[in-house]
XYZ file of C-alpha atoms in Angstrom:
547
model
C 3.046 -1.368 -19.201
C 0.250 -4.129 -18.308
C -1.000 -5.954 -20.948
C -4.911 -3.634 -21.168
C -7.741 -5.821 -20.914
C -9.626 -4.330 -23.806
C -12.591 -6.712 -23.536
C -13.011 -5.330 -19.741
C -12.409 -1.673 -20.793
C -15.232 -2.044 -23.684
C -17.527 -3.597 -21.531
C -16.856 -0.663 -17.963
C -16.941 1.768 -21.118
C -19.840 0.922 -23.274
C 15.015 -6.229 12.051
C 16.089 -7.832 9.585
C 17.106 -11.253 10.250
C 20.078 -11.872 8.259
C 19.488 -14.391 5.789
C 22.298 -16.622 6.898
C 25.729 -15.745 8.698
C 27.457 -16.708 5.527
C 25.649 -13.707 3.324
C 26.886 -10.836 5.390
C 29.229 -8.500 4.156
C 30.288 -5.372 4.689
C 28.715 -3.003 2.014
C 27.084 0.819 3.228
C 23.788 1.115 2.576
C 21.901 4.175 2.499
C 21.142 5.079 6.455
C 17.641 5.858 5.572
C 16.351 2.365 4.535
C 14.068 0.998 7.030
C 15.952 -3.134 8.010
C 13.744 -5.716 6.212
C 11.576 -8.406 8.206
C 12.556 -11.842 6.583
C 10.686 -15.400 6.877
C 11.874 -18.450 5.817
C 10.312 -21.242 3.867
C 9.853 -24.717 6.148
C 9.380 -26.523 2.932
C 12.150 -25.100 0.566
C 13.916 -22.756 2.491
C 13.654 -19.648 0.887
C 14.243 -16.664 2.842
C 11.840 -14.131 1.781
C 12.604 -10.656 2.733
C 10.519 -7.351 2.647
C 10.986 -3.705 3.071
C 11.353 -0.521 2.662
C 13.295 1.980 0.815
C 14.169 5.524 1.646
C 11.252 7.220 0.233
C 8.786 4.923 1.523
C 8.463 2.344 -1.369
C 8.540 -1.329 -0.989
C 10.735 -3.946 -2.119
C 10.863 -7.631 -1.892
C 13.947 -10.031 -2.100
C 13.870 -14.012 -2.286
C 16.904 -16.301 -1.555
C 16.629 -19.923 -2.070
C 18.471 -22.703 0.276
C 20.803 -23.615 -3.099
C 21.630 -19.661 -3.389
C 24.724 -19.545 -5.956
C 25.905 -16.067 -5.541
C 24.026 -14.803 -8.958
C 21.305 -11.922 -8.179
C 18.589 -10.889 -10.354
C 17.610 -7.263 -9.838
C 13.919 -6.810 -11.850
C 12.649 -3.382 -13.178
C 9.016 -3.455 -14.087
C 7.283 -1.599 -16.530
C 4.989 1.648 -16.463
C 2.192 1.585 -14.095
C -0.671 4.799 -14.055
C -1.189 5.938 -11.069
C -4.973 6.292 -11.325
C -7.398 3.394 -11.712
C -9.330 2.484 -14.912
C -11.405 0.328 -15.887
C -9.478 -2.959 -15.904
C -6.261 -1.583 -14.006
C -5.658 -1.276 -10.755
C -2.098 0.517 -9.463
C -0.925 -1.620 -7.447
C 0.290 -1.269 -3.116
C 3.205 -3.026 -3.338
C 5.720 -5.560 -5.098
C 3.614 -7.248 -7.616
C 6.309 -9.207 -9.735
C 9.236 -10.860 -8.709
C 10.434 -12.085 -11.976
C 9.456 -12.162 -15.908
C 6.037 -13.799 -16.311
C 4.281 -14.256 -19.563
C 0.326 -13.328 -19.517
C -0.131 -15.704 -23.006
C 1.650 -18.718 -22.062
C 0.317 -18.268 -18.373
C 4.302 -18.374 -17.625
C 5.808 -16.826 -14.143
C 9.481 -17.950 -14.175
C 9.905 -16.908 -10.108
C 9.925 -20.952 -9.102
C 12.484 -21.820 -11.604
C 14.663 -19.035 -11.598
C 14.659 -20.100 -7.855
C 15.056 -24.027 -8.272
C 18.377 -22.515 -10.447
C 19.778 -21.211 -7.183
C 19.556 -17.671 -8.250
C 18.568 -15.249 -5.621
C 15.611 -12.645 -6.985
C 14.711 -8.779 -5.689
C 12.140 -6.876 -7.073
C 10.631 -3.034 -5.652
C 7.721 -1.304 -6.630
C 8.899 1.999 -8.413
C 6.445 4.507 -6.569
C 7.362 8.359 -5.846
C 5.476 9.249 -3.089
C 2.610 6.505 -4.024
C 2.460 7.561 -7.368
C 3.521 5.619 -10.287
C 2.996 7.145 -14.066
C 7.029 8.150 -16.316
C 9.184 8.564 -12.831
C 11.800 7.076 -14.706
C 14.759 9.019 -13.383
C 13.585 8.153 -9.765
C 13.372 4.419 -10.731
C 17.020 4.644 -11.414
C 17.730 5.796 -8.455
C 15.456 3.456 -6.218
C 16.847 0.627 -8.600
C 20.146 1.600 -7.118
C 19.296 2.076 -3.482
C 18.067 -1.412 -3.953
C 20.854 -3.083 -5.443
C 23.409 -1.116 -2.717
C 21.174 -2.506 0.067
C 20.345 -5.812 -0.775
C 24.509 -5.735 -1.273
C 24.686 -4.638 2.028
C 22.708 -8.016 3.513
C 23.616 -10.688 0.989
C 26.877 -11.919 -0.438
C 26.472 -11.491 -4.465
C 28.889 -13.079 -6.667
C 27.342 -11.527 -9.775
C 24.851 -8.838 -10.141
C 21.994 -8.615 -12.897
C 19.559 -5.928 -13.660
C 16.802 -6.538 -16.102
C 13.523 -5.867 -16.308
C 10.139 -5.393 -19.117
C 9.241 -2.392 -21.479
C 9.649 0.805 -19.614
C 12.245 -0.937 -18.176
C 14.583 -0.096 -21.255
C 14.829 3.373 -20.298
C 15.526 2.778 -17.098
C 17.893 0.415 -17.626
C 19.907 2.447 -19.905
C 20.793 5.178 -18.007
C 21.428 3.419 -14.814
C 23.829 1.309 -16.030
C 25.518 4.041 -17.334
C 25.229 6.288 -14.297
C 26.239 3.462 -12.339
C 28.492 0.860 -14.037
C 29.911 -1.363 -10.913
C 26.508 -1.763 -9.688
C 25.606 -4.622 -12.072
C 27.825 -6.967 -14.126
C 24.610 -7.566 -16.980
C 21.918 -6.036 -18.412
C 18.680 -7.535 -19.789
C 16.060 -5.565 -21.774
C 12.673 -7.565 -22.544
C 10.147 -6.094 -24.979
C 12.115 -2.636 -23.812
C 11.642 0.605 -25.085
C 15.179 2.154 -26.328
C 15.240 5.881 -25.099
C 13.878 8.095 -26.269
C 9.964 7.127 -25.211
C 9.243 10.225 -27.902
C 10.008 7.911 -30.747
C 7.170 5.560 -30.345
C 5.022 7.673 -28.695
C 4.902 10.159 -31.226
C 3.364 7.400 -33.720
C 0.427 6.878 -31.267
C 0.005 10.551 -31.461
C 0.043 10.754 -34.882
C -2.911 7.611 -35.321
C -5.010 9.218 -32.839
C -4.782 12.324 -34.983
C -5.494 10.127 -38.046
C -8.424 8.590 -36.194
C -9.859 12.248 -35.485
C -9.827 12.776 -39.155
C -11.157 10.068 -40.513
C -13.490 8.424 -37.698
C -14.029 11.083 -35.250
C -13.351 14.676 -35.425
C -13.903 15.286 -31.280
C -10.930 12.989 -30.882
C -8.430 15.593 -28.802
C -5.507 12.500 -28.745
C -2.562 13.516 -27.234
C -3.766 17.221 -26.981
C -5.736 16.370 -23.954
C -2.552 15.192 -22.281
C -0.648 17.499 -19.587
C -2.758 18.389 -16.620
C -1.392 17.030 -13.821
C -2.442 14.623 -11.234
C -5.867 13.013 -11.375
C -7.805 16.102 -13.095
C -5.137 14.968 -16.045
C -6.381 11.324 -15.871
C -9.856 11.882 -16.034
C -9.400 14.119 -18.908
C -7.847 11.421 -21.003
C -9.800 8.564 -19.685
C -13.217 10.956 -20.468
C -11.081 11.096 -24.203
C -10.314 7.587 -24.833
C -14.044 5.696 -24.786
C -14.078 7.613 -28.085
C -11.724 5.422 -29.329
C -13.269 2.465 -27.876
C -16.364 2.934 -29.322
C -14.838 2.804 -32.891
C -12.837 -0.131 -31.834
C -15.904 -1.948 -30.695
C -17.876 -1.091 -33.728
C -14.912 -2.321 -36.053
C -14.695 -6.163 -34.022
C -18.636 -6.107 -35.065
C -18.283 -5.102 -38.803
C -14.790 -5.408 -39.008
C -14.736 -1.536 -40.472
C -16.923 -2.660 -43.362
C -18.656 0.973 -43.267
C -18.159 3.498 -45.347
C -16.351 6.928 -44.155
C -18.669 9.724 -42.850
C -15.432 11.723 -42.065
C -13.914 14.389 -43.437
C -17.005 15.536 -45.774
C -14.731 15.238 -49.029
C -14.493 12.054 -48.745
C -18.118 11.066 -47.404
C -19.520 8.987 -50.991
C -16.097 7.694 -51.740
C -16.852 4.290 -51.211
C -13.824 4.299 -48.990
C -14.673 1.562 -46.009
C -13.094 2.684 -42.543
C -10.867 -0.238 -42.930
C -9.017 1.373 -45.212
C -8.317 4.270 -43.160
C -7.595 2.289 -40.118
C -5.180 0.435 -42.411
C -3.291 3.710 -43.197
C -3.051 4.761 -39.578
C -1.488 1.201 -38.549
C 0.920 1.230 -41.707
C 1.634 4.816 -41.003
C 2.545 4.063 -36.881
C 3.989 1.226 -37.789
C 1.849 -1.240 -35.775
C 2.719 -5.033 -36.801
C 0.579 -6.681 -39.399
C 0.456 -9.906 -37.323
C -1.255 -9.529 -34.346
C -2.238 -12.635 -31.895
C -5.120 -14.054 -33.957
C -4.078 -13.059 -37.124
C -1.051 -13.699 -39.315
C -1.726 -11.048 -41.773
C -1.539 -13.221 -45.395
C -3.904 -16.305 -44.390
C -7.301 -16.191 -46.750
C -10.298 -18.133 -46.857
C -13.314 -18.340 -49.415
C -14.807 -15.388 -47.332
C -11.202 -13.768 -46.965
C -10.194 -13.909 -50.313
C -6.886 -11.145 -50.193
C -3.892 -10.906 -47.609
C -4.982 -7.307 -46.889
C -8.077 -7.949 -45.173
C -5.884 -10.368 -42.417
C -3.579 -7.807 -42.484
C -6.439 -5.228 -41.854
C -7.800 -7.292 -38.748
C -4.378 -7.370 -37.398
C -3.861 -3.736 -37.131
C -7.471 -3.741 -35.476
C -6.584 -6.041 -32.761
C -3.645 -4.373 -32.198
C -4.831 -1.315 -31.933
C -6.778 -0.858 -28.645
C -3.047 -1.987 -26.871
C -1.484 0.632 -29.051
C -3.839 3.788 -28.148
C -4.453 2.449 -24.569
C -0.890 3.057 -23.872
C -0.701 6.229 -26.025
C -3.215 7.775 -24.376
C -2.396 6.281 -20.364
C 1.716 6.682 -20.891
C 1.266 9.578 -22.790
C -0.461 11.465 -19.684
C 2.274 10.398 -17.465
C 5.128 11.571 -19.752
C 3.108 14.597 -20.331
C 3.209 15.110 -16.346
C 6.797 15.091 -16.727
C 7.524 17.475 -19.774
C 4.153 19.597 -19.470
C 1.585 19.376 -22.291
C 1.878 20.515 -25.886
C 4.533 17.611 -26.574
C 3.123 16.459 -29.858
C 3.357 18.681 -33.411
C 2.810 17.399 -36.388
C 2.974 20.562 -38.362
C 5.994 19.323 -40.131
C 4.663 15.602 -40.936
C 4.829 14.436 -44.291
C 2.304 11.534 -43.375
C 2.846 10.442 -46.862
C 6.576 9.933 -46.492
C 5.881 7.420 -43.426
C 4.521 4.888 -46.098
C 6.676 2.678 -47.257
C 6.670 1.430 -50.779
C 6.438 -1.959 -49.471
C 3.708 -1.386 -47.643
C 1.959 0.429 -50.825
C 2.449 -2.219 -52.988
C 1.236 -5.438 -50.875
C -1.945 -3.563 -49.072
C -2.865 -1.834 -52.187
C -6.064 -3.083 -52.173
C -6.937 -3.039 -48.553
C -6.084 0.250 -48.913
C -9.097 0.668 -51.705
C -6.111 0.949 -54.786
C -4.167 3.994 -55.648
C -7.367 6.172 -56.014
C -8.103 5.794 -51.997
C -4.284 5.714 -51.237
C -4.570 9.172 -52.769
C -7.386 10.858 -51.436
C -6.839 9.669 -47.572
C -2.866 11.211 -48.355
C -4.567 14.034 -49.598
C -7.032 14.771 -46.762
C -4.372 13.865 -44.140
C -2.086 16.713 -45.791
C -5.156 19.201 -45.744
C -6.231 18.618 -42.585
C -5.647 21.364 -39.709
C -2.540 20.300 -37.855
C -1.725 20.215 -34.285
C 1.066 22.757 -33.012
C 3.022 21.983 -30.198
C 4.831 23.930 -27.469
C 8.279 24.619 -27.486
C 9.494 23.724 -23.781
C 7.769 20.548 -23.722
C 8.682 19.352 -27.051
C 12.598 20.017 -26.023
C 11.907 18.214 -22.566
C 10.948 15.426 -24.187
C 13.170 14.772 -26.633
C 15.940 15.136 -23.771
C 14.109 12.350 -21.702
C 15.503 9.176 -19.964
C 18.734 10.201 -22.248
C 21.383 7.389 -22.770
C 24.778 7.108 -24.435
C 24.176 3.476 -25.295
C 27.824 3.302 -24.341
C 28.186 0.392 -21.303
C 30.999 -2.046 -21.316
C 28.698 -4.723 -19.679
C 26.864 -7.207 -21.789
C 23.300 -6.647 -22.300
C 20.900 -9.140 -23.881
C 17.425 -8.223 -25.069
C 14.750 -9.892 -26.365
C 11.802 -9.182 -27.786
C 8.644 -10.061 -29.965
C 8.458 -10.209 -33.983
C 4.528 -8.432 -33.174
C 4.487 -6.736 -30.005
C 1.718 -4.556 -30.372
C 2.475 -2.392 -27.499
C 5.999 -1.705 -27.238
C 6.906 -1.453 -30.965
C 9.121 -3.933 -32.211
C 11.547 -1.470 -33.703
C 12.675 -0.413 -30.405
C 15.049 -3.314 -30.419
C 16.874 -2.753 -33.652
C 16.909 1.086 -32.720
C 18.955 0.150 -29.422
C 21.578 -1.962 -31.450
C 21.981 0.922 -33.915
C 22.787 2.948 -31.039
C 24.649 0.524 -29.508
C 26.430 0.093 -32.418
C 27.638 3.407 -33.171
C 28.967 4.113 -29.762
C 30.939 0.899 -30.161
C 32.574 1.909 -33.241
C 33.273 5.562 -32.031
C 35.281 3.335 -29.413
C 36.884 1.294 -31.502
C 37.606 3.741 -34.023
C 39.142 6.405 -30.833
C 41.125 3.278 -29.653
C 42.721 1.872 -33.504
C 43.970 5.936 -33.608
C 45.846 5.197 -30.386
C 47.336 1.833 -31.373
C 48.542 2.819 -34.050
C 50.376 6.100 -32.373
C 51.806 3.390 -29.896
C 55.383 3.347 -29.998
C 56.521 1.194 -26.658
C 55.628 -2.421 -25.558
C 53.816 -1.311 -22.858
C 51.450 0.906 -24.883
C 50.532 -2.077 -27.004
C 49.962 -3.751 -24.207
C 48.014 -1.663 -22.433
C 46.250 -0.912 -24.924
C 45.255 -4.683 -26.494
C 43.446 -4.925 -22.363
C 41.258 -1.795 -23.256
C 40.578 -2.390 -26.704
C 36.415 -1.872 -26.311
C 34.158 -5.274 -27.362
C 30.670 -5.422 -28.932
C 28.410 -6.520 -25.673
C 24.682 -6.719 -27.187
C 22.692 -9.756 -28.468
C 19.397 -9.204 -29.378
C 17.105 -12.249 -29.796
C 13.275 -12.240 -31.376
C 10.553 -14.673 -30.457
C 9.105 -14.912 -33.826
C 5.376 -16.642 -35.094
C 4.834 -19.177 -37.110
C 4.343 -18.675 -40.825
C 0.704 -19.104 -40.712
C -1.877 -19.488 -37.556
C -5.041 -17.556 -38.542
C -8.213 -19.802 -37.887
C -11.411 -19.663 -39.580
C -14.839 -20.138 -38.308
C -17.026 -23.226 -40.177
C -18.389 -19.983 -42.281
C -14.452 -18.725 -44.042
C -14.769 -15.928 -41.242
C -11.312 -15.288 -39.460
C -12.115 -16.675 -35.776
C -10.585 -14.253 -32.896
C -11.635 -16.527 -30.486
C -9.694 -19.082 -31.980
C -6.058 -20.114 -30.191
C -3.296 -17.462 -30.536
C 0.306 -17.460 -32.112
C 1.976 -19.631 -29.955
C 4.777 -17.368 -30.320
C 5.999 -13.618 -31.174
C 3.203 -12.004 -30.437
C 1.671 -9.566 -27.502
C 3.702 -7.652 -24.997
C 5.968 -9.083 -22.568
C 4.636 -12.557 -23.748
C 7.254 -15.314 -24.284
C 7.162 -19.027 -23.615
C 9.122 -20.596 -20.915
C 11.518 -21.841 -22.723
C 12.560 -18.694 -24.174
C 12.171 -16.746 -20.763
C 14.579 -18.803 -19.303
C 17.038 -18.896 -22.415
C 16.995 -15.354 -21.781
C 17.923 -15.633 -17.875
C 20.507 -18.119 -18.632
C 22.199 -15.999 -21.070
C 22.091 -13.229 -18.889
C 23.762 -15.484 -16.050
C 26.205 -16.631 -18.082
C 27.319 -13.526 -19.739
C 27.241 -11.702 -16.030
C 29.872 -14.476 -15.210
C 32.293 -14.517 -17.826
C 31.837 -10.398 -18.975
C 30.734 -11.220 -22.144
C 27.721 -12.086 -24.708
C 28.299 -15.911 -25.173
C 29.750 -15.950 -28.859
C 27.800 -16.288 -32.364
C 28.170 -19.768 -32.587
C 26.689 -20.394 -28.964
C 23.766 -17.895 -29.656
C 23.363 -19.841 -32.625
C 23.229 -23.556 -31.167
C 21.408 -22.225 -28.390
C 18.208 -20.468 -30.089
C 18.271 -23.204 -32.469
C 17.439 -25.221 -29.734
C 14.714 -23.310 -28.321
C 11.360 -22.845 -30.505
C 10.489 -20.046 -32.634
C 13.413 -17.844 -31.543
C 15.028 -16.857 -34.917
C 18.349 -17.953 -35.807
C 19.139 -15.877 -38.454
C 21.969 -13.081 -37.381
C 20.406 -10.864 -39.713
C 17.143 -10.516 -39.002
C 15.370 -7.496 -37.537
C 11.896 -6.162 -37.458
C 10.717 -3.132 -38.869
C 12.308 -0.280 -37.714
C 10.591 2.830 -35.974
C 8.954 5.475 -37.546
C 10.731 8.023 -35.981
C 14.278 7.439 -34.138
C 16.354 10.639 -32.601
């Protein structure tokens, strides 16, 4: 999804020419695809084509004059298909290749200048956007098979930003000669009911503790725009608390529920617990989460500010992707009669924001009132549709290289580790199915059949990470917002060039030899490029909940 303007929000709220005779070949496309109308460049050359697919969407491919065979294939993220305030859905192709809102970054000229050739549709079912996923996989492939069908493509690439992932996934799976790599940025891993699920359950915290009128993900499921104004006439609620907390920075005390109201609990606290217990990151972009001042005098309180700029992001998307899964699986999709909120704490997490957390004593009572608390029952049907959503098998033979933020605040850093550990286990299943049949081998030619087939681990996941400390102060020990950001991990779909283009090199040169380039490469290679880690071992924090 688009990075949400928050700011903006507060402020509403409160014939085809053949590209060249030597790129024809002889590939069926689907009859129904309307021929493209194609321009070329005087100054560079670039053939620019544009059309439209069978069900009436557009789609846009770009071909420079030093064309090397290599095609990138992009997948964008989720767009709403109803306007709010500071989104509009778009008409058309908006993207042609990753671009970084942050680092003001749109890597379409240099992917170009490379020689590789660039296509790019806008995923629209009947001029409707919102969690079509399982059409998106199909356009995707209509649009590979036809741009096949005009061009002459050496190697084929499909990759694409956060919704992306579960796109992505299946498709390669469903169809596995119609790319030769796979690139995931700041993806979701399937299924979206893992992370989603955590921005139901801190909207439900927020109704106990800030604002009992909060309905959260239990206004989600009408369909079509009578569904969107329901949860946009839901969500200034939220707002309003998030612009009260960037004035006072949740200094007030709780007014909600009554047991609490004289507790000398401050609504930081409790917005605390909600982030630790989602999961958000406790870096955000202004705020490293351990810098203090005189003013600022314990890590919590950074941390604490963190989670609150994170937030709005967080809930934006729970609330605007959460309506267009719920279109999908009907409503009712979240229950969290079973949660043990408690449980969702780690003891980590306990320990270093004790006191932002106002000490064991508030720790307590906020666990207490949050187990109290009426509970929100689900229905049956659409829980089981959406836990059988965008399904994968994580079980491609292609390589696929992902990379993602240490502090994305939208799509959930977890999701990356999540995908290897899925990844993972299919591989071994593999490998563990093919060692049984080597070792029953009795003949040459079973050996060597079988040393051609014996499956190969494929992933590489690499993190943009921050610096150790960037947090800047106002003249007054204040934390300054305003201040510059993290030059690095942090926001969604926000890289830097350098590592955008790492990224697109990989991917071109695994596509080409079939492969992830090898440890040691990886290694030399992020090494070289600033604040990607370089430590084989690292991962984020995982999700809260993984199927």
């Amino acid at each position: 999804m688009k990075n949400m303007n928050l700011k903006k929000l507060i402020a509403t709220l409160g014939a085809s020419a053949m590209i060249s005779a030597g790129l024809v070949v002889a590939v069926a496309a689907p009859a129904q695809a309307a021929d493209p109308v194609c321009v070329t460049d005087a100054k560079t050359g670039t053939i620019t084509c544009e059309g439209k697919l069978s069900n009436g969407a557009a789609y846009k491919t770009m071909v420079p004059s030093n064309y090397d065979g290599t095609f990138y294939f992009w997948q964008h993220g989720i767009r709403p298909s109803y306007p709010y305030p500071g989104y509009t859905p778009p008409k058309g192709v908006e993207q042609m290749a990753p671009t970084s809102v942050n680092h003001k970054v749109d890597t379409t000229k240099s992917m170009l200048t490379l020689g590789y050739g660039l296509a790019a549709y806008d995923c629209s079912t009947g001029g409707l956007h919102g969690w079509n996923t399982a059409d998106c996989v199909e356009m995707l492939n209509e649009l590979v098979t036809i741009t096949k069908s005009r061009i002459s493509i050496k190697k084929t690439i499909v990759y694409g930003a956060s919704m992306a992932g579960v796109v992505l996934t299946p498709f390669i799976e469903k169809y596995p000669n119609q790319a030769d790599a796979v690139g995931i940025l700041a993806g979701l891993t399937p299924s979206v009911n893992n992370e989603l699920k955590s921005g139901c359950d801190m909207l439900y915290i927020f109704s106990v503790f800030f604002d009992p009128t909060i309905k959260g993900c239990g206004v989600m499921g009408t369909k079509g725009l009578p569904g969107h104004m329901a949860v946009l006439g839901d969500f200034p609620k939220v707002v309003a608390l998030l612009t009260q907390w960037s004035k006072d920075s949740g200094a007030l005390p709780l007014a909600y529920p009554a047991a609490l109201v004289g507790s000398g609990i401050p609504q930081r606290s409790a917005l605390l617990l909600a982030g630790l217990i989602a999961g958000l990151p406790t870096k955000s972009a202004s705020f490293d989460g351990i810098s203090t001042s005189t003013l600022i005098p314990e890590q919590s309180i950074n941390a604490t500010l963190a989670i609150l700029q994170n937030t709005g992001e967080l809930l934006g998307t729970a609330y605007f992707g959460g309506q267009a899964v719920s279109e999908v699986v009907g409503a009712g999709f979240y229950d969290n009669t079973k949660t043990d909120f408690a449980s969702l704490l780690s003891d980590a997490d306990l320990g270093r924001f004790n006191l932002g957390l106002s000490g064991d004593d508030g720790i307590n009572a906020m666990l207490a009132m949050l187990a109290a608390a009426p509970r929100v029952t689900g229905n049956a049907e659409a829980m089981a549709k959406i836990a059988a959503l965008d399904k994968a098998k994580f079980d491609t033979s292609k390589p696929v290289v992902l990379l993602s933020n240490e502090a994305d605040r939208l799509v959930l850093p977890g999701n990356t580790p999540l995908y290897l550990n899925k990844a993972k286990a299919s591989y071994e299943s593999k490998l563990a199915s093919w060692e049984k049949k080597y070792a029953a081998a009795t003949t040459s030619s079973q050996v060597s059949a079988l040393l051609k087939s014996k499956p190969v681990w494929n992933t590489v996941a690499m993190y943009a990470l921050t610096p150790e400390t960037y947090t800047k102060f106002t003249a007054a020990g204040l934390p300054d917002s305003k201040a510059a950001i993290s030059p690095s991990g942090v926001g969604h779909e926000s890289f830097t060039k350098d590592q955008l283009m790492l990224w697109v090199r990989v991917l071109a040169s695994s596509a080409k030899t079939g492969k992830v380039p090898s440890q040691g490469v990886m290694s030399s290679l992020l090494a070289a490029t600033p604040y990607l880690n370089t430590d084989p071992d690292y991962q984020p924090n995982e999700l809260k909940y993984q199927d």
